[in-house]
Coordinates of C-alpha atoms and ligand atoms in Angstrom, one line a residue:
M191 CA -97.1 -144.5 -18.9
K192 CA -97.7 -143.1 -15.5
K193 CA -94.7 -142.6 -13.3
I194 CA -94.2 -145.3 -10.7
L195 CA -94.3 -142.7 -7.9
D196 CA -97.7 -141.5 -9.2
L197 CA -99.1 -145.0 -9.2
I198 CA -98.0 -145.6 -5.6
T199 CA -99.4 -142.1 -4.7
E200 CA -102.8 -142.9 -6.3
E201 CA -103.0 -146.1 -4.3
L202 CA -102.2 -144.4 -1.1
E203 CA -104.7 -141.6 -1.9
Q204 CA -107.4 -144.2 -2.1
A205 CA -106.4 -145.6 1.2
F206 CA -106.5 -142.2 2.9
E207 CA -110.0 -141.6 1.4
E208 CA -111.3 -145.0 2.4
A209 CA -110.1 -144.3 5.9
G210 CA -112.0 -141.0 5.9
Y211 CA -109.2 -138.6 5.3
E212 CA -108.6 -136.2 2.4
K213 CA -106.4 -137.6 -0.3
E214 CA -104.2 -134.5 -0.6
L215 CA -102.4 -135.9 2.5
A216 CA -101.1 -138.9 0.5
K217 CA -97.8 -137.3 -0.6
V218 CA -95.3 -140.1 -1.4
T219 CA -91.6 -139.6 -1.6
L220 CA -88.6 -141.8 -1.9
S221 CA -87.6 -143.2 1.4
N222 CA -84.8 -141.4 3.3
R223 CA -84.2 -144.6 5.2
P224 CA -83.7 -147.2 2.4
D225 CA -82.8 -149.7 5.0
L226 CA -86.3 -149.6 6.3
C227 CA -88.5 -149.1 3.3
E228 CA -88.5 -148.0 -0.3
Y229 CA -91.0 -145.1 -0.3
Q230 CA -92.6 -143.2 2.5
C231 CA -95.5 -140.8 3.3
N232 CA -95.6 -138.3 6.1
G233 CA -99.2 -137.3 5.4
A234 CA -100.6 -138.6 8.7
M235 CA -98.5 -136.0 10.6
A236 CA -99.8 -133.3 8.4
G237 CA -103.4 -134.5 9.0
A238 CA -103.1 -134.6 12.8
K239 CA -104.0 -131.0 13.2
K240 CA -106.9 -131.0 10.8
Y241 CA -108.5 -134.1 12.2
H242 CA -107.5 -133.6 15.9
K243 CA -106.1 -137.0 16.1
A244 CA -102.8 -138.6 16.9
P245 CA -100.8 -139.0 13.7
I246 CA -100.0 -142.7 14.5
M247 CA -103.7 -143.4 14.7
I248 CA -104.3 -141.9 11.3
A249 CA -101.3 -143.8 9.9
E250 CA -102.6 -147.0 11.3
E251 CA -106.1 -146.6 9.8
V252 CA -104.6 -145.8 6.4
V253 CA -102.3 -148.7 6.5
A254 CA -105.2 -151.1 7.3
K255 CA -106.8 -150.2 4.0
I256 CA -103.8 -151.3 1.9
T257 CA -104.5 -154.7 0.4
G258 CA -101.0 -155.6 -0.7
D259 CA -102.1 -156.6 -4.1
G260 CA -101.4 -153.3 -5.9
S261 CA -98.2 -151.4 -6.2
I262 CA -97.7 -151.5 -2.5
R263 CA -96.9 -154.9 -0.9
E264 CA -96.3 -153.7 2.7
A265 CA -97.3 -150.6 4.5
E266 CA -96.3 -150.0 8.1
A267 CA -97.3 -147.2 10.5
V268 CA -94.3 -146.1 12.5
K269 CA -94.3 -143.7 15.4
P270 CA -94.9 -140.8 15.6
G271 CA -96.9 -141.2 12.3
F272 CA -94.8 -142.2 9.4
I273 CA -96.1 -144.6 6.8
N274 CA -93.3 -146.8 5.4
L275 CA -93.9 -148.5 2.1
K276 CA -92.5 -151.4 0.3
T277 CA -93.4 -152.1 -3.3
N278 CA -94.9 -155.2 -4.7
P279 CA -92.2 -157.1 -6.6
D280 CA -94.7 -158.5 -9.2
Y281 CA -96.2 -155.1 -9.8
I282 CA -92.7 -153.6 -10.4
A283 CA -91.9 -156.4 -12.7
G284 CA -95.1 -155.8 -14.7
Y285 CA -94.2 -152.1 -14.8
L286 CA -90.8 -152.8 -16.2
N287 CA -92.2 -155.2 -18.8
E288 CA -94.4 -152.4 -20.0
M289 CA -91.5 -150.0 -20.0
A290 CA -89.4 -152.4 -22.1
K291 CA -92.1 -152.5 -24.8
D292 CA -91.7 -148.7 -25.6
D293 CA -88.6 -147.2 -27.1
K294 CA -89.0 -144.3 -24.7
F295 CA -89.6 -146.6 -21.8
G296 CA -93.1 -145.2 -21.3
V297 CA -92.1 -141.6 -20.9
E298 CA -94.9 -139.3 -21.9
E299 CA -94.0 -136.6 -24.3
E300 CA -94.9 -133.0 -23.9
K301 CA -98.7 -132.7 -24.5
N302 CA -98.2 -129.3 -26.2
P303 CA -94.9 -129.6 -28.1
K304 CA -93.0 -126.3 -28.3
T305 CA -90.8 -124.8 -30.9
I306 CA -87.6 -124.4 -29.1
L307 CA -84.4 -122.7 -30.3
I308 CA -81.2 -123.4 -28.5
D309 CA -78.4 -120.9 -28.8
Y310 CA -75.2 -122.7 -27.8
G311 CA -71.6 -123.2 -28.8
G312 CA -71.1 -119.6 -29.7
P313 CA -67.4 -119.8 -30.9
N314 CA -65.8 -116.7 -32.2
V315 CA -64.7 -117.3 -35.8
A316 CA -61.0 -117.1 -36.5
K317 CA -60.1 -117.4 -32.8
P318 CA -59.1 -120.8 -31.7
L319 CA -61.8 -122.9 -30.1
H320 CA -60.9 -123.2 -26.4
V321 CA -62.2 -124.9 -23.3
G322 CA -64.4 -121.9 -22.6
H323 CA -66.6 -122.9 -25.5
L324 CA -66.5 -126.5 -24.5
R325 CA -69.0 -126.2 -21.7
S326 CA -71.5 -124.4 -23.9
A327 CA -71.3 -127.1 -26.6
I328 CA -71.5 -130.0 -24.2
I329 CA -74.4 -128.6 -22.1
G330 CA -76.3 -127.2 -25.0
E331 CA -76.1 -130.4 -27.0
S332 CA -77.5 -132.3 -24.0
I333 CA -80.3 -129.8 -23.5
K334 CA -81.1 -130.1 -27.2
R335 CA -81.3 -133.9 -27.0
I336 CA -83.4 -133.8 -23.8
T337 CA -85.9 -131.3 -25.0
R338 CA -86.2 -133.2 -28.3
F339 CA -86.6 -136.5 -26.6
M340 CA -89.6 -135.0 -24.8
G341 CA -91.3 -134.4 -28.1
N342 CA -90.6 -130.7 -28.8
R343 CA -89.5 -129.2 -32.2
V344 CA -85.9 -128.2 -31.3
T345 CA -83.4 -126.4 -33.4
G346 CA -79.8 -125.9 -32.3
D347 CA -78.1 -122.7 -33.5
I348 CA -74.3 -122.2 -33.1
H349 CA -74.6 -118.4 -33.2
L350 CA -71.1 -117.7 -34.4
G351 CA -69.3 -114.7 -33.1
D352 CA -68.4 -113.6 -36.7
W353 CA -68.9 -109.9 -36.7
G354 CA -66.5 -108.3 -34.3
Y355 CA -63.2 -106.7 -33.9
Q356 CA -61.3 -109.9 -34.5
M357 CA -62.2 -109.6 -38.1
G358 CA -60.8 -106.1 -38.4
L359 CA -57.6 -107.3 -36.7
I360 CA -57.1 -110.1 -39.2
I361 CA -57.8 -107.8 -42.1
T362 CA -55.2 -105.3 -40.8
E363 CA -52.6 -107.9 -40.1
L364 CA -53.1 -109.4 -43.6
R365 CA -52.7 -106.0 -45.2
K366 CA -49.5 -105.5 -43.3
R367 CA -48.1 -108.8 -44.5
Q368 CA -49.5 -108.9 -48.1
P369 CA -50.3 -105.3 -49.1
N370 CA -50.5 -106.2 -52.8
L371 CA -53.5 -108.5 -52.5
P372 CA -56.4 -107.2 -54.6
Y373 CA -58.6 -106.8 -51.5
F374 CA -56.6 -103.8 -50.5
D375 CA -56.7 -102.1 -53.9
D376 CA -59.6 -99.8 -53.9
A377 CA -59.4 -99.4 -57.7
F378 CA -59.8 -103.1 -58.2
T379 CA -63.2 -103.9 -59.8
G380 CA -62.6 -107.5 -61.0
E381 CA -63.5 -110.8 -59.4
Y382 CA -61.6 -111.6 -56.2
P383 CA -59.7 -114.9 -56.1
E384 CA -61.7 -118.0 -55.1
E385 CA -58.7 -119.4 -53.1
P386 CA -58.3 -117.9 -49.7
P387 CA -55.1 -116.1 -49.1
F388 CA -54.5 -118.1 -45.9
T389 CA -55.0 -121.6 -44.4
I390 CA -56.5 -122.3 -41.0
G391 CA -53.0 -122.7 -39.7
D392 CA -52.2 -119.2 -40.9
L393 CA -55.3 -117.8 -39.3
E394 CA -54.5 -119.4 -36.0
E395 CA -51.2 -117.6 -36.0
I396 CA -52.5 -114.3 -37.5
Y397 CA -55.2 -113.6 -34.9
P398 CA -53.1 -113.9 -31.7
A399 CA -50.2 -112.0 -33.3
A400 CA -52.5 -109.2 -34.4
S401 CA -54.3 -109.1 -31.1
A402 CA -51.1 -108.9 -29.1
Y403 CA -49.7 -106.2 -31.4
A404 CA -52.8 -104.1 -31.2
K405 CA -52.6 -104.1 -27.4
E406 CA -49.2 -102.5 -27.7
H407 CA -49.8 -100.1 -30.6
E408 CA -52.5 -97.6 -30.5
D409 CA -52.3 -96.7 -34.2
Y410 CA -52.6 -100.3 -35.3
R411 CA -55.6 -100.7 -33.0
E412 CA -57.2 -97.7 -34.6
E413 CA -56.6 -99.2 -38.0
A414 CA -58.2 -102.5 -36.9
L415 CA -61.2 -100.7 -35.6
E416 CA -61.5 -98.8 -38.8
A417 CA -61.3 -102.0 -40.8
T418 CA -64.0 -103.5 -38.6
F419 CA -66.2 -100.4 -39.3
Q420 CA -65.5 -100.6 -43.0
L421 CA -66.3 -104.3 -43.2
Q422 CA -69.5 -103.7 -41.3
N423 CA -70.4 -101.0 -43.7
G424 CA -69.9 -103.3 -46.7
K425 CA -66.5 -102.5 -48.1
R426 CA -66.2 -104.9 -51.0
G427 CA -62.6 -106.1 -50.5
Y428 CA -63.1 -106.6 -46.8
R429 CA -66.4 -108.5 -47.4
A430 CA -64.4 -110.8 -49.7
I431 CA -61.7 -111.4 -47.0
W432 CA -64.5 -112.0 -44.4
N433 CA -66.0 -114.7 -46.7
H434 CA -62.6 -116.4 -46.9
I435 CA -62.2 -116.2 -43.1
M436 CA -65.7 -117.7 -42.7
N437 CA -65.2 -120.5 -45.1
V438 CA -61.8 -121.5 -43.7
S439 CA -62.9 -121.3 -40.1
V440 CA -66.3 -122.8 -40.4
A441 CA -64.8 -125.9 -42.1
D442 CA -62.4 -126.2 -39.2
L443 CA -65.1 -125.7 -36.6
K444 CA -67.3 -128.3 -38.2
K445 CA -64.5 -130.8 -37.9
N446 CA -64.0 -129.9 -34.2
Y447 CA -67.6 -130.1 -33.3
A448 CA -68.1 -133.4 -35.2
N449 CA -65.3 -134.8 -33.0
L450 CA -67.2 -133.7 -30.0
N451 CA -70.4 -135.3 -31.3
V452 CA -72.0 -131.9 -31.3
E453 CA -74.4 -131.2 -34.1
F454 CA -75.9 -127.8 -35.0
D455 CA -79.0 -127.5 -37.2
L456 CA -78.2 -123.9 -37.9
W457 CA -74.8 -122.3 -38.6
K458 CA -75.9 -118.7 -38.2
G459 CA -74.0 -116.0 -36.6
E460 CA -74.0 -112.4 -35.5
A461 CA -73.4 -111.3 -39.1
D462 CA -76.7 -112.7 -40.2
A463 CA -78.6 -110.5 -37.8
Q464 CA -77.0 -107.2 -39.0
K465 CA -79.6 -106.7 -41.8
Y466 CA -82.4 -106.5 -39.2
I467 CA -80.7 -103.7 -37.2
P468 CA -81.7 -100.6 -39.2
D469 CA -85.5 -101.3 -39.1
M470 CA -85.3 -102.4 -35.6
V471 CA -83.6 -99.3 -34.4
Q472 CA -85.9 -97.1 -36.4
R473 CA -88.9 -98.7 -34.8
L474 CA -87.5 -98.4 -31.3
K475 CA -87.0 -94.7 -32.0
D476 CA -90.4 -94.2 -33.6
E477 CA -92.3 -95.9 -30.9
G478 CA -90.5 -94.0 -28.2
Y479 CA -88.7 -96.9 -26.6
A480 CA -85.2 -95.6 -27.3
H481 CA -83.8 -92.4 -26.1
L482 CA -80.4 -90.6 -26.2
D483 CA -78.2 -90.9 -23.2
E484 CA -74.8 -89.0 -23.5
G485 CA -75.0 -89.5 -27.2
A486 CA -75.7 -93.2 -27.1
L487 CA -79.1 -94.7 -28.0
V488 CA -80.5 -96.7 -25.1
V489 CA -83.6 -98.4 -23.9
D490 CA -84.3 -98.3 -20.2
V491 CA -84.9 -101.8 -18.7
K492 CA -84.8 -101.2 -15.0
E493 CA -87.8 -102.3 -13.0
E494 CA -89.2 -101.1 -9.7
T495 CA -88.6 -104.4 -8.0
D496 CA -84.9 -104.6 -8.9
T497 CA -82.6 -105.0 -5.9
K498 CA -79.5 -104.2 -7.9
E499 CA -78.9 -101.6 -10.6
I500 CA -79.9 -102.8 -14.1
P501 CA -78.3 -100.4 -16.6
P502 CA -80.1 -99.5 -19.9
C503 CA -79.8 -101.7 -22.9
M504 CA -77.3 -100.1 -25.3
I505 CA -78.6 -99.9 -28.9
L506 CA -76.1 -97.7 -30.6
K507 CA -72.9 -96.1 -29.5
S508 CA -72.5 -92.4 -29.9
D509 CA -70.6 -93.0 -33.2
G510 CA -73.5 -95.0 -34.5
A511 CA -71.8 -98.5 -34.1
A512 CA -73.9 -101.5 -33.1
L513 CA -73.1 -103.4 -29.9
Y514 CA -73.4 -106.9 -28.4
D515 CA -76.9 -105.9 -27.1
T516 CA -77.9 -104.7 -30.5
T517 CA -76.8 -107.9 -32.3
D518 CA -78.6 -110.1 -29.8
L519 CA -81.8 -108.1 -30.1
A520 CA -81.6 -108.2 -33.9
T521 CA -81.0 -111.9 -33.7
L522 CA -84.3 -112.2 -31.8
V523 CA -86.0 -110.2 -34.5
E524 CA -84.6 -112.6 -37.1
R525 CA -85.5 -115.7 -35.0
E526 CA -89.1 -114.4 -34.5
E527 CA -89.4 -113.8 -38.2
L528 CA -87.9 -117.1 -39.4
Y529 CA -88.8 -119.6 -36.7
H530 CA -91.4 -118.1 -34.4
P531 CA -90.0 -120.0 -31.4
D532 CA -92.1 -120.5 -28.2
E533 CA -88.8 -120.6 -26.2
V534 CA -85.2 -119.5 -26.8
I535 CA -82.6 -121.1 -24.5
Y536 CA -79.2 -119.4 -24.3
V537 CA -76.4 -121.7 -23.0
V538 CA -73.7 -119.1 -22.2
D539 CA -71.1 -118.4 -19.5
K540 CA -72.9 -117.1 -16.4
R541 CA -70.8 -114.0 -16.3
Q542 CA -72.9 -112.8 -19.2
E543 CA -76.1 -112.9 -17.2
L544 CA -76.6 -109.1 -16.9
H545 CA -76.4 -108.8 -20.7
F546 CA -79.1 -111.3 -21.1
I547 CA -81.3 -109.8 -18.4
Q548 CA -81.0 -106.5 -20.4
V549 CA -81.7 -108.1 -23.7
F550 CA -84.6 -110.2 -22.5
R551 CA -86.3 -107.2 -20.9
C552 CA -85.7 -105.0 -23.9
A553 CA -87.1 -107.7 -26.2
K554 CA -90.2 -108.2 -24.2
K555 CA -90.8 -104.5 -23.5
T556 CA -90.5 -103.4 -27.1
G557 CA -92.4 -106.4 -28.6
I558 CA -89.4 -107.9 -30.4
V559 CA -90.7 -111.2 -29.1
R560 CA -94.2 -112.1 -28.3
E561 CA -95.5 -111.7 -24.7
D562 CA -95.6 -115.4 -24.2
T563 CA -92.2 -116.2 -25.7
K564 CA -90.1 -117.8 -23.1
L565 CA -86.5 -116.5 -23.0
T566 CA -84.2 -118.7 -20.8
F567 CA -80.7 -118.0 -19.8
L568 CA -78.8 -121.1 -18.8
G569 CA -75.6 -119.7 -17.4
F570 CA -72.7 -122.1 -16.7
G571 CA -69.8 -121.8 -14.4
T572 CA -66.1 -121.9 -15.2
M573 CA -64.1 -124.9 -15.9
N574 CA -61.1 -124.7 -13.5
G575 CA -57.8 -126.5 -13.3
K576 CA -56.7 -128.3 -10.2
D577 CA -55.3 -125.0 -8.9
G578 CA -58.9 -123.7 -8.8
K579 CA -58.1 -121.1 -11.5
P580 CA -59.5 -121.2 -15.1
F581 CA -58.1 -124.2 -16.9
K582 CA -54.9 -123.5 -18.7
T583 CA -52.2 -125.5 -20.5
R584 CA -49.1 -126.5 -18.7
E585 CA -47.4 -123.5 -20.2
G586 CA -50.1 -121.3 -18.9
G587 CA -51.8 -120.5 -22.2
V588 CA -55.4 -121.0 -23.1
M589 CA -56.0 -124.7 -23.7
R590 CA -57.1 -125.5 -27.3
L591 CA -60.0 -127.9 -27.5
E592 CA -58.3 -130.2 -29.9
H593 CA -55.3 -130.6 -27.5
L594 CA -57.6 -131.2 -24.5
I595 CA -59.4 -134.0 -26.4
K596 CA -56.1 -135.4 -27.5
D597 CA -54.7 -135.4 -23.9
I598 CA -57.7 -137.3 -22.6
T599 CA -57.7 -139.8 -25.5
D600 CA -54.0 -140.5 -25.0
K601 CA -54.6 -141.2 -21.3
M602 CA -57.5 -143.4 -22.1
Y603 CA -55.5 -145.3 -24.7
E604 CA -52.7 -146.0 -22.1
K605 CA -55.3 -147.3 -19.7
I606 CA -57.0 -149.5 -22.2
T607 CA -53.8 -151.0 -23.6
D608 CA -52.3 -151.4 -20.1
N609 CA -55.2 -153.4 -18.6
R610 CA -56.5 -155.4 -21.5
T611 CA -55.7 -157.2 -24.7
V612 CA -57.5 -155.2 -27.3
A613 CA -56.4 -155.0 -31.0
E614 CA -54.5 -151.9 -31.9
E615 CA -57.0 -150.1 -34.1
E616 CA -59.9 -151.0 -31.8
A617 CA -58.0 -149.6 -28.8
E618 CA -57.6 -146.3 -30.6
K619 CA -61.3 -146.1 -31.4
T620 CA -62.3 -147.2 -28.0
A621 CA -60.0 -144.6 -26.3
K622 CA -61.7 -141.9 -28.3
I623 CA -65.2 -143.0 -27.3
V624 CA -64.3 -143.5 -23.7
G625 CA -62.3 -140.3 -23.6
M626 CA -65.3 -138.4 -24.8
S627 CA -67.4 -139.8 -22.0
A628 CA -64.8 -138.7 -19.5
I629 CA -64.9 -135.1 -20.7
K630 CA -68.7 -134.9 -21.1
Y631 CA -69.7 -136.7 -18.0
G632 CA -67.1 -134.8 -16.0
D633 CA -68.7 -131.6 -17.1
L634 CA -72.4 -132.6 -17.1
S635 CA -72.4 -134.4 -13.7
N636 CA -72.0 -131.0 -12.1
Q637 CA -74.9 -128.6 -11.8
A638 CA -74.3 -126.3 -14.8
A639 CA -74.2 -123.0 -12.9
K640 CA -71.4 -124.2 -10.7
D641 CA -67.7 -123.9 -11.5
Y642 CA -65.9 -127.3 -11.5
I643 CA -62.5 -128.6 -11.5
F644 CA -61.3 -130.4 -14.6
D645 CA -59.5 -133.3 -13.1
V646 CA -58.1 -135.6 -15.8
D647 CA -57.1 -138.4 -13.4
R648 CA -60.5 -138.5 -11.8
F649 CA -62.5 -138.1 -15.0
T650 CA -60.7 -140.9 -16.7
S651 CA -61.0 -143.4 -13.8
F652 CA -63.0 -146.5 -14.3
E653 CA -64.2 -146.3 -10.8
G654 CA -66.4 -143.8 -9.1
N655 CA -68.9 -141.3 -10.5
T656 CA -67.3 -141.0 -14.0
G657 CA -68.2 -141.5 -17.6
P658 CA -65.8 -144.5 -18.1
Y659 CA -67.5 -146.2 -15.1
I660 CA -70.9 -145.9 -16.7
L661 CA -69.5 -147.2 -20.0
Y662 CA -67.7 -150.0 -18.2
T663 CA -71.0 -151.0 -16.8
I664 CA -72.7 -151.0 -20.1
V665 CA -69.9 -153.0 -21.7
R666 CA -70.2 -155.5 -18.8
I667 CA -73.9 -156.0 -19.5
K668 CA -73.3 -156.3 -23.2
S669 CA -70.7 -159.0 -22.6
I670 CA -73.1 -161.0 -20.5
L671 CA -75.8 -160.7 -23.1
N672 CA -73.4 -161.8 -25.8
K673 CA -72.3 -164.9 -23.8
Y674 CA -75.9 -165.8 -23.2
K675 CA -76.5 -165.6 -27.0
E676 CA -73.4 -167.6 -27.7
N677 CA -74.8 -170.3 -25.4
G678 CA -77.6 -170.8 -28.0
N679 CA -80.2 -168.5 -26.4
T680 CA -82.3 -165.7 -27.9
L681 CA -82.7 -162.3 -26.3
D682 CA -86.1 -161.9 -27.8
D683 CA -88.4 -163.8 -25.5
T684 CA -87.4 -162.4 -22.1
R685 CA -90.0 -161.6 -19.4
I686 CA -89.1 -159.9 -16.2
L687 CA -90.5 -161.7 -13.1
G688 CA -90.8 -160.4 -9.5
A689 CA -87.5 -159.8 -7.8
G690 CA -86.1 -162.6 -5.8
S691 CA -83.4 -160.7 -3.9
E692 CA -82.8 -157.4 -2.3
S693 CA -80.2 -156.4 -4.9
E694 CA -82.5 -157.4 -7.8
K695 CA -85.3 -155.4 -6.4
A696 CA -83.1 -152.4 -5.8
L697 CA -82.0 -152.6 -9.5
M698 CA -85.7 -152.9 -10.6
L699 CA -86.7 -149.9 -8.6
E700 CA -83.9 -147.8 -10.0
A701 CA -84.9 -148.8 -13.6
A702 CA -88.5 -147.9 -12.8
K703 CA -87.5 -144.3 -11.9
F704 CA -86.5 -143.4 -15.5
G705 CA -89.8 -141.5 -16.1
S706 CA -89.5 -139.3 -13.0
V707 CA -85.8 -138.5 -13.8
M708 CA -86.6 -137.5 -17.4
E709 CA -89.4 -135.3 -16.2
T710 CA -87.2 -133.4 -13.8
A711 CA -84.2 -133.2 -16.1
Y712 CA -86.5 -131.7 -18.7
Q713 CA -88.3 -129.3 -16.5
E714 CA -85.2 -128.0 -14.9
L715 CA -83.0 -128.3 -18.0
A716 CA -80.6 -130.3 -15.8
P717 CA -78.5 -133.0 -17.4
H718 CA -76.8 -133.5 -14.1
K719 CA -80.0 -135.2 -12.9
I720 CA -79.5 -137.8 -15.6
C721 CA -75.9 -138.3 -14.6
A722 CA -76.9 -138.8 -10.9
Y723 CA -79.5 -141.3 -12.0
I724 CA -77.3 -143.4 -14.2
Y725 CA -74.6 -143.5 -11.5
D726 CA -77.3 -145.0 -9.1
L727 CA -78.5 -147.3 -11.8
A728 CA -75.0 -148.5 -12.7
N729 CA -74.3 -149.0 -9.0
A730 CA -77.5 -151.0 -8.5
F731 CA -76.6 -153.1 -11.5
N732 CA -73.1 -153.8 -10.3
R733 CA -74.3 -154.8 -6.9
F734 CA -76.9 -157.2 -8.4
Y735 CA -74.2 -158.6 -10.8
H736 CA -71.8 -159.3 -7.9
E737 CA -74.5 -161.1 -5.9
T738 CA -76.2 -163.1 -8.7
K739 CA -75.1 -166.0 -10.9
I740 CA -76.7 -165.0 -14.1
L741 CA -75.3 -167.3 -16.8
A742 CA -75.1 -170.3 -14.4
E743 CA -78.7 -169.9 -13.3
E744 CA -80.5 -173.2 -13.8
D745 CA -84.1 -172.1 -13.5
K746 CA -84.6 -171.0 -17.1
A747 CA -87.6 -168.7 -16.4
K748 CA -85.6 -166.9 -13.7
Q749 CA -82.6 -166.6 -16.0
K750 CA -84.7 -165.2 -18.8
S751 CA -86.0 -162.6 -16.3
Y752 CA -82.5 -161.6 -15.4
I753 CA -81.7 -161.3 -19.0
G754 CA -84.8 -159.1 -19.5
L755 CA -83.7 -156.9 -16.7
L756 CA -80.2 -156.6 -18.1
K757 CA -81.5 -155.7 -21.5
L758 CA -83.7 -153.0 -20.0
T759 CA -80.9 -151.6 -17.8
R760 CA -78.5 -151.5 -20.9
D761 CA -81.2 -149.8 -23.0
I762 CA -81.9 -147.2 -20.3
L763 CA -78.2 -146.5 -19.8
N764 CA -77.7 -146.2 -23.6
T765 CA -80.6 -143.8 -24.0
C766 CA -79.3 -141.7 -21.1
I767 CA -75.8 -141.4 -22.4
D768 CA -77.1 -140.5 -25.8
L769 CA -79.1 -137.7 -24.1
L770 CA -75.8 -136.6 -22.5
G771 CA -74.1 -136.7 -25.9
F772 CA -71.8 -139.7 -25.8
E773 CA -71.9 -143.4 -26.6
A774 CA -70.5 -146.8 -25.5
P775 CA -68.0 -149.0 -27.2
E776 CA -68.4 -152.7 -27.7
R777 CA -65.5 -153.6 -25.5
M778 CA -63.1 -151.8 -23.3
Ligands
LIG836 N1 -69.5 -115.6 -28.9 C1 -69.9 -115.3 -27.5 C2 -68.7 -115.5 -26.7 O1 -67.7 -116.1 -27.0 C3 -71.0 -116.2 -27.0 C4 -72.3 -116.1 -27.7 C5 -73.5 -116.4 -26.9 N2 -74.8 -116.2 -27.5 C6 -75.4 -115.1 -27.7 N3 -76.5 -115.0 -28.4 N4 -74.9 -113.9 -27.3 O2 -68.7 -114.9 -25.6

């Protein structure tokens, strides 16, 4: 379906042409004076110069051509030359009825669907999942759902950090604690045990202990680096430990992400890319892209137009070790080979931007990706505490994700059981669902690149621009629809009629905007646009609800129309929160 704004624009274009002016002047926007009109056009002012005529005269001539039977009911020329527009209630109702017939509400999918790979989540195996990884998971999941909704072939890849120094640390600490394990016996040639020598609980304790110890003890650090090196060079016993770490951690990560409603299609990681490194490096050397710089192998990526210094991409350290740059380049080699993506979107902390500028430039320059492959960096800001500093626990440590979810869920549970009479097990389930909306909406309602303050009290409030408020609105609509059904009616034969009141019209106009909102949210990869929209839509609904007797309405056709509008509002809200990655409960 065409967007409502485009339909209004087309009608105004015709009026401009009929009045003898070029149609390019008919640019329609949402009104910035909603008290006066719904849409507006400033084209007469733009045309004044070209046609040597007072703008108000042009506006008046255009307005005279509007019949009032199309999408525009009323057009008014206002000095010095604005054209104020009010839509036709019957036309809007017809538009909404069309929207309601389609499960995507008339949104047109991408005409040339793309193969998109989204790199998000990015947790580091064996390190606890903390709030720093929360944003990537939440934003990435929403981007995945939005791009998929628009008809693209989208794959989400968690891109585990599973190849670094943390692995060497764990191996070193394990050897210190249990030196007699067969993994440390170089003479051992048998099969290693299937059972891991640690649990996830052990790992969670081992890593921080080893990491802290290494900071104080140089020889221990050297040992861990050496272990990392040997692991990366295929030492059998270490590979076996690595497998255990992976199995134990990935099972735990899967549980955590499932709790967050975040679903990855691929569970690949840095380790998977390693086998692509030797050939890649050889080619970069052979084709003259890479050169030695103080012993390190680098590719220059600076460009003439740079305003700040962009250092070369580091391919190999002087000791021959691969780096973060190397792994990300090799991952692109792998992705090109296996998936051939048209676009790769990285949802990563914005402090890593320089790294991605280097990697993208190097990948393009050296032909690792095709010329027309789009590489997108979606950098996000920091999640801060109320003190404006990166979010921490009360004790000052890094907040574990599980604890954060638990804190919010407990808070929600208190609220739900305080206010209402809900059965125990339902209250628990509901608290979890609503808590998730508080966390995700609290994050997504901000422009991703900005830092934001994680404010538990505000995010869990049932009022204001919050997830729980949106869910509360959906639950309210569901409850009205349920009562309507309990009164012996069906929901199947509704038909939306032209609005009879200001608040009803305002709600209808909000609902009609869905298509434009989706288009922008998709083009700009901006879930916050969806949040802003559903907040407006929920507000418009609540105003309508307070001013309208829906269940007591005696005119049956009118009541059916209200019910139709409620259903559509509920469905749009549900679709939007699904795109944001959360859901609504039955009651709350
Ligand atoms: N594991 C990394 C970190 O915790 C994030 C990975 C981002 N993705 C990538 N392809 N580099 O910082």
